[in-house]
CSV table of C-alpha atoms and ligand atoms in Angstrom, one decimal:
chain,number,residue,atom,x,y,z
A,1,MET,CA,0.0,0.0,0.0
A,2,ARG,CA,1.3,3.4,-1.0
A,3,SER,CA,0.9,6.0,1.7
A,4,PHE,CA,-1.3,8.9,0.5
A,5,ILE,CA,-0.9,12.2,2.3
A,6,ILE,CA,-4.1,14.0,2.8
A,7,SER,CA,-3.6,16.1,5.9
A,8,ILE,CA,-3.2,19.7,5.0
A,9,PRO,CA,-1.7,22.1,7.5
A,10,PHE,CA,-4.3,24.8,7.3
A,11,VAL,CA,-7.7,24.3,9.0
A,12,LEU,CA,-10.8,25.0,7.0
A,13,SER,CA,-14.0,24.6,8.7
A,14,PHE,CA,-17.3,24.2,7.0
A,15,ILE,CA,-20.8,24.2,8.3
A,16,ILE,CA,-23.1,22.1,6.2
A,17,ASN,CA,-26.7,23.2,6.4
A,18,SER,CA,-29.6,21.0,5.6
A,19,SER,CA,-31.0,22.0,2.3
A,20,ALA,CA,-34.5,21.5,0.8
A,21,GLN,CA,-33.0,19.7,-2.1
A,22,SER,CA,-31.8,16.7,-0.1
A,23,LYS,CA,-31.5,15.1,3.3
A,24,ARG,CA,-28.2,16.7,4.3
A,25,SER,CA,-27.2,16.2,7.9
A,26,THR,CA,-25.8,19.1,9.9
A,27,THR,CA,-22.2,18.4,10.5
A,28,ILE,CA,-18.9,20.3,10.8
A,29,LYS,CA,-15.8,19.0,9.1
A,30,THR,CA,-12.2,20.3,8.8
A,31,GLU,CA,-9.3,19.0,6.8
A,32,ALA,CA,-7.5,18.4,10.0
A,33,LEU,CA,-10.1,15.8,11.0
A,34,VAL,CA,-9.7,13.7,7.9
A,35,PRO,CA,-8.3,10.4,9.1
A,36,LYS,CA,-5.0,9.1,7.7
A,37,PHE,CA,-5.4,6.3,5.3
A,38,ASN,CA,-3.7,4.4,2.5
A,39,LEU,CA,-5.5,4.2,-0.9
A,40,PRO,CA,-5.9,0.8,-2.4
A,41,GLU,CA,-3.2,0.3,-5.1
A,42,LEU,CA,-4.2,1.2,-8.5
A,43,LEU,CA,-1.2,-0.3,-10.3
A,44,ILE,CA,-0.6,-3.5,-8.4
A,45,SER,CA,-2.7,-6.5,-9.5
A,46,GLU,CA,-4.5,-8.9,-7.2
A,47,ASN,CA,-1.6,-11.4,-7.7
A,48,GLY,CA,0.9,-8.7,-6.5
A,49,SER,CA,2.4,-7.9,-9.9
A,50,GLN,CA,3.3,-4.3,-10.8
A,51,ILE,CA,1.3,-2.9,-13.7
A,52,ASN,CA,3.5,-0.6,-15.7
A,53,THR,CA,2.1,-0.7,-19.3
A,54,LYS,CA,-1.2,0.1,-20.8
A,55,GLU,CA,-1.5,-3.4,-22.1
A,56,THR,CA,-1.2,-5.0,-18.6
A,57,TRP,CA,-3.5,-2.3,-17.3
A,58,GLU,CA,-6.2,-3.2,-19.9
A,59,GLN,CA,-5.7,-7.0,-19.7
A,60,ILE,CA,-5.2,-7.5,-16.0
A,61,ARG,CA,-5.8,-4.6,-13.6
A,62,ARG,CA,-8.6,-2.8,-15.3
A,63,PRO,CA,-10.9,-5.9,-15.4
A,64,GLU,CA,-10.2,-6.6,-11.8
A,65,ILE,CA,-11.2,-3.1,-10.7
A,66,LEU,CA,-14.2,-3.1,-12.9
A,67,GLU,CA,-15.4,-6.3,-11.4
A,68,LEU,CA,-14.9,-4.9,-7.8
A,69,PHE,CA,-17.0,-1.8,-8.6
A,70,THR,CA,-19.6,-4.0,-10.3
A,71,ASN,CA,-20.1,-6.4,-7.4
A,72,GLN,CA,-19.3,-4.3,-4.4
A,73,VAL,CA,-20.5,-0.8,-5.3
A,74,TYR,CA,-22.9,-0.2,-8.1
A,75,GLY,CA,-24.2,-3.7,-8.8
A,76,LYS,CA,-24.4,-6.0,-11.8
A,77,VAL,CA,-26.9,-5.5,-14.6
A,78,PRO,CA,-28.6,-8.9,-14.7
A,79,GLY,CA,-29.0,-9.2,-18.5
A,80,LYS,CA,-29.0,-7.6,-21.9
A,81,LEU,CA,-31.8,-5.6,-23.4
A,82,THR,CA,-32.0,-2.7,-25.8
A,83,PHE,CA,-34.9,-0.6,-27.1
A,84,HIS,CA,-37.2,-2.5,-29.5
A,85,LYS,CA,-38.6,0.6,-31.2
A,86,ALA,CA,-37.8,4.3,-31.4
A,87,VAL,CA,-40.8,6.4,-32.1
A,88,VAL,CA,-40.3,10.0,-33.3
A,89,LEU,CA,-42.8,12.2,-31.4
A,90,ASP,CA,-41.7,15.6,-32.7
A,91,TYR,CA,-39.3,17.1,-35.2
A,92,SER,CA,-38.7,20.7,-36.0
A,93,GLU,CA,-36.0,22.6,-37.9
A,94,VAL,CA,-36.8,26.0,-36.5
A,95,ALA,CA,-36.1,25.4,-32.8
A,96,LEU,CA,-34.2,27.8,-30.4
A,97,GLY,CA,-34.7,30.8,-32.6
A,98,ASN,CA,-34.0,28.9,-35.8
A,99,LYS,CA,-30.6,27.8,-34.5
A,100,ALA,CA,-31.4,24.2,-33.8
A,101,ILE,CA,-33.2,21.0,-34.8
A,102,ARG,CA,-35.4,19.7,-32.1
A,103,LYS,CA,-36.2,16.0,-32.1
A,104,GLN,CA,-38.1,14.1,-29.4
A,105,VAL,CA,-38.1,10.3,-29.5
A,106,ALA,CA,-39.6,7.7,-27.3
A,107,LEU,CA,-37.5,4.6,-26.8
A,108,HIS,CA,-39.5,1.5,-25.8
A,109,PHE,CA,-38.2,-1.3,-23.8
A,110,GLU,CA,-40.1,-4.6,-23.3
A,111,LYS,CA,-39.5,-7.8,-21.5
A,112,GLY,CA,-42.1,-10.4,-20.6
A,113,SER,CA,-45.2,-8.5,-19.7
A,114,LYS,CA,-43.4,-5.4,-18.5
A,115,SER,CA,-42.2,-2.2,-20.4
A,116,ILE,CA,-40.7,1.2,-19.8
A,117,GLU,CA,-40.3,4.2,-22.1
A,118,MET,CA,-37.5,6.8,-22.2
A,119,ILE,CA,-38.4,10.1,-23.8
A,120,VAL,CA,-35.2,11.6,-25.4
A,121,LEU,CA,-35.1,15.3,-26.1
A,122,MET,CA,-32.5,16.5,-28.6
A,123,TYR,CA,-31.4,19.9,-29.7
A,124,LEU,CA,-28.9,19.7,-32.5
A,125,PRO,CA,-27.1,22.7,-34.0
A,126,LYS,CA,-28.4,23.4,-37.5
A,127,GLY,CA,-26.0,23.0,-40.3
A,128,VAL,CA,-23.7,20.6,-38.4
A,129,LYS,CA,-23.8,17.1,-39.9
A,130,ASN,CA,-23.3,14.4,-37.3
A,131,ALA,CA,-23.2,16.7,-34.3
A,132,PRO,CA,-21.1,16.0,-31.2
A,133,VAL,CA,-23.5,16.0,-28.3
A,134,PHE,CA,-23.6,16.5,-24.6
A,135,LEU,CA,-25.8,13.8,-23.1
A,136,GLY,CA,-27.2,13.9,-19.6
A,137,TYR,CA,-30.1,13.1,-17.4
A,138,ASN,CA,-32.3,15.8,-16.0
A,139,PHE,CA,-34.0,15.7,-12.5
A,140,SER,CA,-37.3,17.5,-13.2
A,141,GLY,CA,-38.5,16.5,-16.6
A,142,ASN,CA,-37.4,17.5,-20.1
A,143,HIS,CA,-39.8,20.5,-20.1
A,144,ALA,CA,-37.8,22.0,-17.2
A,145,VAL,CA,-34.6,22.2,-19.3
A,146,HIS,CA,-35.8,25.0,-21.6
A,147,ALA,CA,-38.8,27.3,-21.8
A,148,ASP,CA,-39.5,26.0,-25.4
A,149,PRO,CA,-43.3,25.3,-25.3
A,150,ALA,CA,-43.0,22.4,-27.7
A,151,ILE,CA,-41.0,20.3,-25.3
A,152,LEU,CA,-43.3,17.3,-24.4
A,153,ILE,CA,-44.1,16.6,-20.8
A,154,SER,CA,-43.3,12.9,-20.3
A,155,GLY,CA,-43.9,12.5,-24.0
A,156,LYS,CA,-47.3,14.3,-24.0
A,157,THR,CA,-48.7,17.7,-24.8
A,158,VAL,CA,-50.4,19.5,-21.9
A,159,ALA,CA,-53.8,18.8,-23.4
A,160,GLN,CA,-53.0,15.0,-23.3
A,161,LEU,CA,-52.1,15.0,-19.6
A,162,SER,CA,-54.6,13.6,-17.0
A,163,PRO,CA,-55.4,15.6,-13.9
A,164,ASN,CA,-53.0,13.3,-11.9
A,165,GLU,CA,-50.3,13.8,-14.4
A,166,LEU,CA,-50.8,17.6,-14.4
A,167,ALA,CA,-50.4,17.6,-10.7
A,168,ARG,CA,-47.3,15.4,-10.7
A,169,LEU,CA,-45.5,16.7,-13.8
A,170,LYS,CA,-46.1,20.4,-13.2
A,171,PRO,CA,-46.3,22.0,-16.7
A,172,ASP,CA,-45.7,25.4,-15.0
A,173,SER,CA,-42.1,24.3,-14.3
A,174,ARG,CA,-41.3,24.7,-18.0
A,175,GLY,CA,-37.8,26.2,-18.3
A,176,LYS,CA,-37.3,26.2,-14.5
A,177,ARG,CA,-33.9,24.5,-14.9
A,178,ASN,CA,-32.8,26.5,-17.9
A,179,SER,CA,-29.7,27.9,-16.2
A,180,ARG,CA,-28.5,24.4,-15.4
A,181,TRP,CA,-28.6,23.4,-19.0
A,182,GLN,CA,-27.6,26.4,-21.1
A,183,ALA,CA,-29.1,24.9,-24.3
A,184,ASP,CA,-28.6,28.0,-26.3
A,185,LYS,CA,-25.0,28.3,-25.3
A,186,ILE,CA,-24.3,24.7,-26.1
A,187,VAL,CA,-25.9,24.9,-29.5
A,188,ALA,CA,-24.1,28.1,-30.4
A,189,ALA,CA,-20.8,26.3,-29.6
A,190,GLY,CA,-21.7,23.7,-32.2
A,191,TYR,CA,-22.8,20.9,-29.9
A,192,GLY,CA,-26.1,19.2,-29.5
A,193,LEU,CA,-27.8,18.8,-26.1
A,194,VAL,CA,-29.6,15.5,-25.4
A,195,THR,CA,-31.5,14.8,-22.2
A,196,VAL,CA,-33.8,12.3,-20.6
A,197,ASP,CA,-35.7,12.5,-17.3
A,198,TYR,CA,-33.9,10.0,-15.0
A,199,GLY,CA,-37.1,8.9,-13.5
A,200,ASP,CA,-38.1,7.3,-16.9
A,201,VAL,CA,-35.5,4.6,-16.3
A,202,ASP,CA,-36.0,4.2,-12.5
A,203,PRO,CA,-38.1,6.4,-10.3
A,204,ASP,CA,-35.8,7.7,-7.5
A,205,LYS,CA,-37.3,6.0,-4.5
A,206,ASN,CA,-36.5,2.9,-2.4
A,207,ASP,CA,-38.9,0.7,-4.3
A,208,PHE,CA,-37.7,-1.8,-6.8
A,209,SER,CA,-41.2,-2.8,-8.0
A,210,ASP,CA,-41.1,-0.3,-10.8
A,211,GLY,CA,-38.6,1.1,-13.4
A,212,ILE,CA,-36.2,-1.0,-15.4
A,213,HIS,CA,-35.3,-3.5,-12.5
A,214,ALA,CA,-38.7,-5.2,-12.7
A,215,LEU,CA,-38.1,-6.1,-16.3
A,216,PHE,CA,-35.2,-8.4,-15.4
A,217,TYR,CA,-36.7,-10.2,-12.3
A,218,GLU,CA,-36.6,-14.0,-12.2
A,219,GLU,CA,-39.9,-15.6,-11.2
A,220,ASN,CA,-41.0,-14.4,-7.7
A,221,GLN,CA,-38.0,-12.0,-7.5
A,222,THR,CA,-39.0,-8.6,-6.0
A,223,ASN,CA,-35.6,-7.0,-5.3
A,224,PRO,CA,-32.2,-7.1,-6.8
A,225,GLU,CA,-29.7,-9.6,-5.3
A,226,PRO,CA,-27.0,-8.1,-3.1
A,227,HIS,CA,-24.5,-8.0,-6.0
A,228,GLN,CA,-27.1,-6.7,-8.5
A,229,TRP,CA,-27.8,-3.2,-9.6
A,230,GLY,CA,-29.2,-0.3,-7.6
A,231,SER,CA,-30.6,2.8,-9.1
A,232,LEU,CA,-27.3,4.4,-10.0
A,233,ALA,CA,-26.4,1.4,-12.2
A,234,ALA,CA,-29.9,1.4,-13.7
A,235,TRP,CA,-29.5,5.1,-14.6
A,236,ALA,CA,-26.0,4.3,-16.1
A,237,TRP,CA,-27.6,1.5,-18.1
A,238,GLY,CA,-30.1,3.9,-19.5
A,239,MET,CA,-27.3,6.2,-20.8
A,240,SER,CA,-25.8,3.3,-22.6
A,241,ARG,CA,-29.2,2.6,-24.2
A,242,VAL,CA,-29.3,6.2,-25.5
A,243,MET,CA,-25.9,5.5,-27.0
A,244,ASP,CA,-27.4,2.4,-28.7
A,245,TYR,CA,-30.0,4.8,-30.2
A,246,PHE,CA,-27.3,7.3,-31.3
A,247,GLU,CA,-25.7,4.4,-33.3
A,248,THR,CA,-28.9,4.5,-35.4
A,249,GLU,CA,-29.4,8.3,-35.5
A,250,THR,CA,-27.6,10.0,-38.4
A,251,LEU,CA,-28.0,13.5,-36.8
A,252,VAL,CA,-25.6,12.5,-34.0
A,253,ASP,CA,-21.9,11.6,-34.1
A,254,GLU,CA,-21.8,8.6,-31.9
A,255,ASN,CA,-18.1,8.9,-31.7
A,256,SER,CA,-18.4,12.3,-30.0
A,257,VAL,CA,-20.7,11.8,-27.1
A,258,ILE,CA,-19.9,13.7,-24.0
A,259,LEU,CA,-21.6,12.2,-21.0
A,260,PHE,CA,-22.5,14.8,-18.4
A,261,GLY,CA,-24.1,14.5,-15.0
A,262,HIS,CA,-24.7,16.6,-11.8
A,263,SER,CA,-24.7,15.3,-8.3
A,264,ARG,CA,-26.3,11.8,-8.1
A,265,LEU,CA,-26.4,12.0,-11.9
A,266,GLY,CA,-22.6,12.8,-11.9
A,267,LYS,CA,-22.1,9.6,-10.0
A,268,THR,CA,-24.2,8.0,-12.7
A,269,ALA,CA,-22.1,9.6,-15.5
A,270,LEU,CA,-18.8,8.3,-14.0
A,271,TRP,CA,-20.1,4.7,-13.6
A,272,ALA,CA,-21.7,4.8,-17.1
A,273,GLY,CA,-18.4,6.1,-18.6
A,274,ALA,CA,-16.4,3.5,-16.7
A,275,SER,CA,-18.6,0.6,-17.8
A,276,ASP,CA,-19.2,1.7,-21.4
A,277,SER,CA,-16.2,2.9,-23.4
A,278,ARG,CA,-18.3,4.3,-26.2
A,279,PHE,CA,-18.6,7.6,-24.4
A,280,SER,CA,-15.8,9.9,-25.6
A,281,ILE,CA,-15.7,12.3,-22.7
A,282,VAL,CA,-17.1,12.0,-19.2
A,283,ILE,CA,-18.0,15.0,-17.0
A,284,SER,CA,-18.9,14.7,-13.3
A,285,ASN,CA,-20.3,17.9,-11.8
A,286,ASN,CA,-20.3,18.0,-8.0
A,287,SER,CA,-20.8,14.2,-7.8
A,288,GLY,CA,-19.3,13.7,-4.3
A,289,CYS,CA,-19.7,10.5,-2.3
A,290,GLY,CA,-20.0,7.4,-4.5
A,291,GLY,CA,-18.9,9.7,-7.4
A,292,ALA,CA,-15.6,11.4,-7.6
A,293,ALA,CA,-14.9,11.9,-3.9
A,294,LEU,CA,-12.6,9.6,-2.0
A,295,SER,CA,-14.7,7.5,0.5
A,296,ARG,CA,-11.8,7.0,2.9
A,297,ARG,CA,-11.7,10.8,3.7
A,298,ARG,CA,-15.1,10.6,5.4
A,299,PHE,CA,-15.4,14.3,4.7
A,300,GLY,CA,-19.0,15.7,4.2
A,301,GLU,CA,-21.2,12.8,3.1
A,302,LYS,CA,-19.9,9.4,4.3
A,303,VAL,CA,-20.7,5.9,2.9
A,304,SER,CA,-23.1,5.3,5.8
A,305,ASP,CA,-24.9,8.6,5.2
A,306,ILE,CA,-25.5,7.8,1.5
A,307,ASN,CA,-26.6,4.2,2.1
A,308,THR,CA,-29.0,5.3,4.9
A,309,ASN,CA,-30.6,8.2,3.1
A,310,PHE,CA,-30.6,6.6,-0.3
A,311,PRO,CA,-30.7,2.8,0.4
A,312,HIS,CA,-31.6,2.1,-3.3
A,313,TRP,CA,-28.8,3.8,-5.1
A,314,PHE,CA,-26.0,1.2,-4.7
A,315,ALA,CA,-25.9,-2.6,-4.7
A,316,LYS,CA,-26.8,-4.0,-1.3
A,317,ASN,CA,-23.2,-5.3,-1.0
A,318,PHE,CA,-22.0,-1.7,-0.7
A,319,HIS,CA,-23.8,-1.3,2.6
A,320,GLN,CA,-21.3,-3.6,4.4
A,321,TYR,CA,-18.8,-0.6,4.1
A,322,ASN,CA,-20.9,1.7,6.2
A,323,GLU,CA,-18.5,3.1,8.9
A,324,ASN,CA,-16.0,0.7,7.4
A,325,GLU,CA,-14.5,2.5,4.5
A,326,LEU,CA,-11.0,1.0,5.1
A,327,ALA,CA,-12.4,-2.4,4.1
A,328,LEU,CA,-13.4,-1.2,0.6
A,329,PRO,CA,-11.3,-3.0,-2.0
A,330,ILE,CA,-11.5,0.1,-4.1
A,331,ASP,CA,-11.7,3.9,-3.7
A,332,GLN,CA,-13.2,6.4,-6.1
A,333,HIS,CA,-9.9,7.4,-7.8
A,334,MET,CA,-10.1,3.9,-9.4
A,335,LEU,CA,-13.4,4.8,-10.9
A,336,ILE,CA,-11.9,7.7,-12.7
A,337,ALA,CA,-8.9,5.6,-13.8
A,338,LEU,CA,-11.4,3.1,-15.4
A,339,ILE,CA,-12.3,5.9,-17.9
A,340,ALA,CA,-8.6,6.3,-19.1
A,341,PRO,CA,-7.4,7.2,-21.6
A,342,ARG,CA,-10.6,9.0,-22.5
A,343,PRO,CA,-10.8,12.6,-21.2
A,344,VAL,CA,-12.6,13.0,-17.9
A,345,TYR,CA,-13.6,16.2,-16.1
A,346,VAL,CA,-14.4,16.5,-12.4
A,347,ALA,CA,-15.9,19.8,-11.2
A,348,SER,CA,-16.4,20.9,-7.6
A,349,ALA,CA,-18.0,23.9,-6.0
A,350,SER,CA,-16.4,25.9,-3.2
A,351,LEU,CA,-19.6,26.0,-1.1
A,352,ASP,CA,-20.3,22.3,-1.5
A,353,PRO,CA,-18.5,20.6,1.4
A,354,TRP,CA,-21.1,17.8,1.5
A,355,ALA,CA,-19.6,16.6,-1.8
A,356,ASP,CA,-16.0,17.0,-0.5
A,357,PRO,CA,-14.4,19.2,-3.2
A,358,ASN,CA,-10.9,18.4,-2.1
A,359,GLY,CA,-11.7,14.7,-2.0
A,360,GLU,CA,-12.9,15.0,-5.6
A,361,PHE,CA,-9.6,16.7,-6.6
A,362,LEU,CA,-7.5,14.1,-4.8
A,363,SER,CA,-9.2,11.4,-6.7
A,364,THR,CA,-8.3,12.9,-10.0
A,365,LYS,CA,-4.7,13.3,-8.8
A,366,ALA,CA,-4.6,9.7,-7.7
A,367,ALA,CA,-6.0,8.5,-11.1
A,368,THR,CA,-3.2,10.3,-13.0
A,369,SER,CA,-0.8,7.3,-12.9
A,370,VAL,CA,-3.1,5.4,-15.2
A,371,TYR,CA,-3.4,8.3,-17.7
A,372,GLU,CA,0.4,8.4,-17.7
A,373,LEU,CA,0.6,4.8,-18.9
A,374,TYR,CA,-1.0,6.2,-22.1
A,375,GLY,CA,1.3,9.2,-22.3
A,376,LYS,CA,-1.6,11.5,-21.2
A,377,LYS,CA,-1.5,14.3,-18.8
A,378,GLY,CA,-3.6,13.9,-15.8
A,379,ILE,CA,-3.3,16.3,-12.8
A,380,GLU,CA,0.2,17.5,-12.2
A,381,VAL,CA,-0.3,19.9,-9.3
A,382,ASP,CA,-0.4,18.5,-5.7
A,383,ARG,CA,-2.8,20.9,-4.2
A,384,GLN,CA,-6.4,21.7,-5.2
A,385,PRO,CA,-6.2,24.7,-7.5
A,386,ALA,CA,-7.7,28.0,-6.3
A,387,VAL,CA,-11.3,28.8,-7.2
A,388,ASN,CA,-12.1,29.4,-10.9
A,389,THR,CA,-8.7,28.3,-12.1
A,390,PRO,CA,-9.5,25.3,-14.3
A,391,ILE,CA,-7.1,22.5,-15.4
A,392,HIS,CA,-7.8,21.2,-18.8
A,393,ASN,CA,-5.4,18.3,-19.3
A,394,THR,CA,-6.8,14.9,-20.3
A,395,ILE,CA,-8.1,14.9,-16.8
A,396,GLY,CA,-9.9,18.2,-16.2
A,397,TYR,CA,-10.7,19.7,-12.8
A,398,HIS,CA,-12.1,23.0,-11.5
A,399,LEU,CA,-13.3,24.3,-8.2
A,400,ARG,CA,-16.0,26.8,-9.1
A,401,GLU,CA,-16.9,29.5,-6.6
A,402,GLY,CA,-20.3,29.0,-5.2
A,403,LYS,CA,-22.9,26.4,-4.3
A,404,HIS,CA,-23.8,22.9,-5.3
A,405,ASN,CA,-25.2,23.6,-8.8
A,406,VAL,CA,-24.5,23.7,-12.5
A,407,THR,CA,-23.8,27.2,-13.9
A,408,ALA,CA,-22.9,29.0,-17.1
A,409,TYR,CA,-19.3,29.0,-15.8
A,410,ASP,CA,-19.3,25.2,-15.6
A,411,TRP,CA,-20.7,24.9,-19.1
A,412,ASP,CA,-18.0,27.3,-20.4
A,413,GLN,CA,-15.4,24.9,-19.1
A,414,TYR,CA,-17.1,21.8,-20.4
A,415,ILE,CA,-17.3,23.3,-23.9
A,416,GLN,CA,-13.7,24.5,-23.9
A,417,PHE,CA,-12.5,21.1,-22.6
A,418,SER,CA,-14.5,19.3,-25.3
A,419,ASN,CA,-13.2,21.6,-28.0
A,420,LEU,CA,-9.7,20.7,-26.9
A,421,HIS,CA,-10.1,17.0,-26.6
A,422,LEU,CA,-12.6,15.8,-29.2
A,423,ASN,CA,-10.9,14.7,-32.4
B,501,GCU,C1,-27.9,14.3,-1.7
B,501,GCU,C2,-26.9,13.2,-1.6
B,501,GCU,C3,-25.8,13.4,-2.6
B,501,GCU,C4,-26.3,13.7,-4.0
B,501,GCU,C5,-27.2,14.8,-4.0
B,501,GCU,C6,-27.9,15.1,-5.3
B,501,GCU,O1,-27.4,15.5,-1.2
B,501,GCU,O2,-26.5,13.1,-0.3
B,501,GCU,O3,-25.0,12.2,-2.6
B,501,GCU,O4,-25.2,13.9,-4.8
B,501,GCU,O5,-28.3,14.5,-3.1
B,501,GCU,O6,-28.0,14.2,-6.2
B,501,GCU,O7,-28.5,16.1,-5.4
């Protein structure tokens, strides 16, 4: 075990307030209180041999680590399934002030007597053949991403919604999350924006009777097995299914898909990017515990917090590490390393101690040795950079000033980073 120095001489103290957005516990943390620990070795295989080439990384160590994350953390997808039909619900060439093509497609999935549907909203820059795209889930419905009145609400027009659906899907929230998505900025930069409501794949509640899980159950099964997928792995699976669709969609360049996610969906993006190498770039925005942040630091949200507040997110096997992070055979730097040699970007926010910004940075630093096997630059500095001073090597990192959120500043970085790294 290589010793990893995490104690920093200055003392920063943070007060984490409970927020309406989530069940954040009230806690105080300082760097000085971070326990000392050794990170599991990235470049020593289970049989003790040193990994020092990209070939041995790919043939030996990477599969070992992927297997550990699959069985111990996010959970295994129990089978294969792709969409059996893609129905175009809407197509317009005059969207976003005549700057974009808007296309809305329903992807249908069926198994046995069960089915789900993902509604994919796409804005593609006009005049760009095979557009590179940012792909990411949204939290509040496609209609919250932009004020465009033609965005369907769960695949329907307002007139088609039942009174129950009207109450649940809140048509008046149209455009409410505009600032998080910056569709106009993205399209002006020559990229498409593609998004899906994450609840289409698996509603975010501790209930495995609905969503995609139920399609895969054996007879009389009602919950995933301890090593099988929780909700994060289900959402990651959904991103791969959109990628299957891109492979059939001539408007999108499937070799230039930038996977993006914020918070729990940033965790999702990292796992999807690690388990499916078709994504060209992966971006984690404020993903925190179970995402980019090192679990062993126990800073902000701990493994026991996340497994208690969100018991359905990870495989049940992950719960054995509650208050027992040192027993984890992996830590989150290894998740980032699984994405190598593809560009990966981790973004933190200065007023987001719950997500442990420094732990997110240290993860990118510790993943660097794998990028170096490919002759790529990861993170060269030892200390977390100052606010608003981004690093855009093959591993990107920034600490944005402000709260847990996605802002125009973040998108400016993601666009510049993608301009730099897409072929
Ligand atoms: C909670 C949770 C975090 C998560 C966040 C979010 O705060 O504790 O792990 O990232 O919700 O997804 O908004």
